[in-house]
Amino acid sequence: MHKIIFISILVFLSNSLLAQDLTGDVYGRVFDFVTKQPIPFANVIVLGTDYGAATNEDGFFKITGLPVNTYQIRASVVGYNPQTKTDIVIQTGKPAEADFELSPQAIEIEGVTVTSDYFRKDPIEVSSIRS
C-alpha cells in the first residue's frame, strides 16, 4: 500500500514539474547615446523569432513568453543606428534586462531643385446685372 501511495505521489510531482511554463521575459529601456533621453516608439526585436515590442513614451519595453534560451536582441528606430545585444539569457522566473543606447544617425537625402516660370493668369471678368 505504501508503495502505491509513493508511486502516485512521484507521478503527480513529475507531471506538475513537466507542466511548468518554460518561458521567461526580457525588459529594458532604449536611450539616446548623446542626450541620455529615452527614445519612445523604438522597435525591439528578438532576432530569429517572431517576438518583439515597441518602447513606450519613457523608452521602456517588455517582451514576455520567450522560450528559455539564449538570444540576440536588436533595438532600432529611424534616425538612429541600430544596436544588437548578444547572449541575452532567458530563464524561467528571472526576467533578463537589456538596456540600449542608440547613437544618432545622419540621414542623407538627394537634393531637390525648385524652379518656377512666369505665367500669366487670365483675368476673370465679373459682371453684374441689376434690375
Tab-separated table of C-alpha atoms in Angstrom:
chain	number	residue	atom	x	y	z
A	1	MET	CA	0.000	0.000	0.000
A	2	HIS	CA	2.833	2.398	0.853
A	3	LYS	CA	4.478	1.679	-2.499
A	4	ILE	CA	1.282	2.613	-4.366
A	5	ILE	CA	0.978	5.904	-2.462
A	6	PHE	CA	4.663	6.677	-3.020
A	7	ILE	CA	4.425	5.940	-6.761
A	8	SER	CA	1.243	8.036	-7.028
A	9	ILE	CA	2.941	10.993	-5.347
A	10	LEU	CA	6.016	10.585	-7.541
A	11	VAL	CA	3.909	10.521	-10.735
A	12	PHE	CA	1.911	13.558	-9.575
A	13	LEU	CA	5.062	15.572	-8.810
A	14	SER	CA	6.765	14.658	-12.075
A	15	ASN	CA	3.677	15.697	-14.071
A	16	SER	CA	3.487	19.036	-12.284
A	17	LEU	CA	7.182	19.682	-12.970
A	18	LEU	CA	6.739	18.906	-16.658
A	19	ALA	CA	3.702	21.186	-16.834
A	20	GLN	CA	5.688	24.217	-15.671
A	21	ASP	CA	5.908	27.009	-18.185
A	22	LEU	CA	9.415	27.057	-19.656
A	23	THR	CA	9.299	30.686	-20.737
A	24	GLY	CA	10.734	33.924	-19.461
A	25	ASP	CA	10.704	37.671	-20.029
A	26	VAL	CA	13.118	40.400	-21.062
A	27	TYR	CA	12.701	44.086	-20.293
A	28	GLY	CA	14.718	47.265	-20.590
A	29	ARG	CA	14.904	50.815	-21.890
A	30	VAL	CA	16.177	52.489	-25.045
A	31	PHE	CA	18.109	55.769	-24.645
A	32	ASP	CA	19.741	58.365	-26.885
A	33	PHE	CA	23.510	57.879	-26.529
A	34	VAL	CA	24.242	61.620	-26.679
A	35	THR	CA	21.432	63.152	-24.614
A	36	LYS	CA	20.655	60.119	-22.403
A	37	GLN	CA	16.959	60.826	-23.011
A	38	PRO	CA	14.574	57.884	-23.527
A	39	ILE	CA	13.612	57.095	-27.118
A	40	PRO	CA	9.868	56.457	-27.460
A	41	PHE	CA	8.375	54.052	-30.008
A	42	ALA	CA	11.646	52.277	-30.860
A	43	ASN	CA	11.389	48.723	-32.217
A	44	VAL	CA	12.903	45.963	-30.090
A	45	ILE	CA	13.012	42.515	-31.698
A	46	VAL	CA	14.353	39.123	-30.712
A	47	LEU	CA	16.393	38.001	-33.721
A	48	GLY	CA	15.377	34.679	-35.240
A	49	THR	CA	11.902	34.746	-33.661
A	50	ASP	CA	8.544	36.446	-34.087
A	51	TYR	CA	8.869	38.156	-30.694
A	52	GLY	CA	9.229	41.895	-30.352
A	53	ALA	CA	7.854	45.072	-28.824
A	54	ALA	CA	7.855	48.841	-29.172
A	55	THR	CA	9.051	51.141	-26.411
A	56	ASN	CA	6.548	53.377	-24.652
A	57	GLU	CA	6.875	57.143	-24.124
A	58	ASP	CA	9.516	56.525	-21.438
A	59	GLY	CA	11.625	54.270	-23.682
A	60	PHE	CA	10.585	51.146	-21.717
A	61	PHE	CA	9.849	47.764	-23.326
A	62	LYS	CA	8.933	44.288	-22.108
A	63	ILE	CA	8.791	41.079	-24.139
A	64	THR	CA	7.040	38.180	-22.424
A	65	GLY	CA	6.637	34.485	-23.116
A	66	LEU	CA	10.064	33.839	-24.655
A	67	PRO	CA	11.068	30.170	-24.571
A	68	VAL	CA	14.043	29.568	-22.269
A	69	ASN	CA	17.158	30.027	-24.409
A	70	THR	CA	19.947	32.499	-25.270
A	71	TYR	CA	19.025	35.245	-27.746
A	72	GLN	CA	20.217	38.274	-29.671
A	73	ILE	CA	18.017	41.351	-29.255
A	74	ARG	CA	18.074	44.402	-31.533
A	75	ALA	CA	16.743	47.918	-30.910
A	76	SER	CA	16.174	50.264	-33.843
A	77	VAL	CA	14.348	53.462	-34.755
A	78	VAL	CA	14.500	55.888	-37.675
A	79	GLY	CA	17.273	58.453	-37.221
A	80	TYR	CA	19.467	56.207	-35.049
A	81	ASN	CA	21.976	53.436	-35.669
A	82	PRO	CA	20.540	50.074	-34.556
A	83	GLN	CA	22.185	48.235	-31.673
A	84	THR	CA	22.240	44.473	-31.053
A	85	LYS	CA	22.821	42.822	-27.676
A	86	THR	CA	24.057	39.231	-27.749
A	87	ASP	CA	23.958	36.416	-25.211
A	88	ILE	CA	20.732	37.521	-23.519
A	89	VAL	CA	19.830	34.502	-21.378
A	90	ILE	CA	16.116	33.926	-20.782
A	91	GLN	CA	15.311	31.913	-17.664
A	92	THR	CA	12.054	30.937	-16.013
A	93	GLY	CA	11.237	33.147	-13.044
A	94	LYS	CA	14.155	35.541	-13.579
A	95	PRO	CA	13.484	38.305	-16.156
A	96	ALA	CA	16.509	39.379	-18.186
A	97	GLU	CA	17.396	43.062	-18.550
A	98	ALA	CA	18.709	44.660	-21.748
A	99	ASP	CA	19.214	48.431	-21.977
A	100	PHE	CA	20.178	50.068	-25.272
A	101	GLU	CA	21.916	53.379	-26.061
A	102	LEU	CA	21.394	54.293	-29.711
A	103	SER	CA	23.646	56.835	-31.407
A	104	PRO	CA	22.058	59.364	-33.790
A	105	GLN	CA	22.456	58.671	-37.492
A	106	ALA	CA	22.619	61.340	-40.177
A	107	ILE	CA	20.122	60.665	-42.919
A	108	GLU	CA	21.201	61.869	-46.334
A	109	ILE	CA	18.633	62.527	-49.000
A	110	GLU	CA	19.049	63.650	-52.556
A	111	GLY	CA	18.785	67.371	-53.178
A	112	VAL	CA	15.638	68.930	-54.545
A	113	THR	CA	15.706	71.796	-57.046
A	114	VAL	CA	12.690	74.067	-57.170
A	115	THR	CA	12.219	76.272	-60.243
A	116	SER	CA	9.426	78.453	-61.451
A	117	ASP	CA	8.468	80.192	-64.650
A	118	TYR	CA	6.478	83.338	-65.130
A	119	PHE	CA	2.952	82.559	-66.082
A	120	ARG	CA	0.133	84.866	-66.919
A	121	LYS	CA	-3.191	84.315	-65.359
A	122	ASP	CA	-6.114	85.386	-67.464
A	123	PRO	CA	-8.214	87.990	-65.695
A	124	ILE	CA	-11.633	86.949	-64.555
A	125	GLU	CA	-14.438	89.109	-65.863
A	126	VAL	CA	-17.097	89.915	-63.357
A	127	SER	CA	-20.383	91.300	-64.496
A	128	SER	CA	-23.496	92.083	-62.623
A	129	ILE	CA	-26.944	92.823	-63.831
A	130	ARG	CA	-29.305	94.962	-61.823
A	131	SER	CA	-32.905	95.404	-62.434
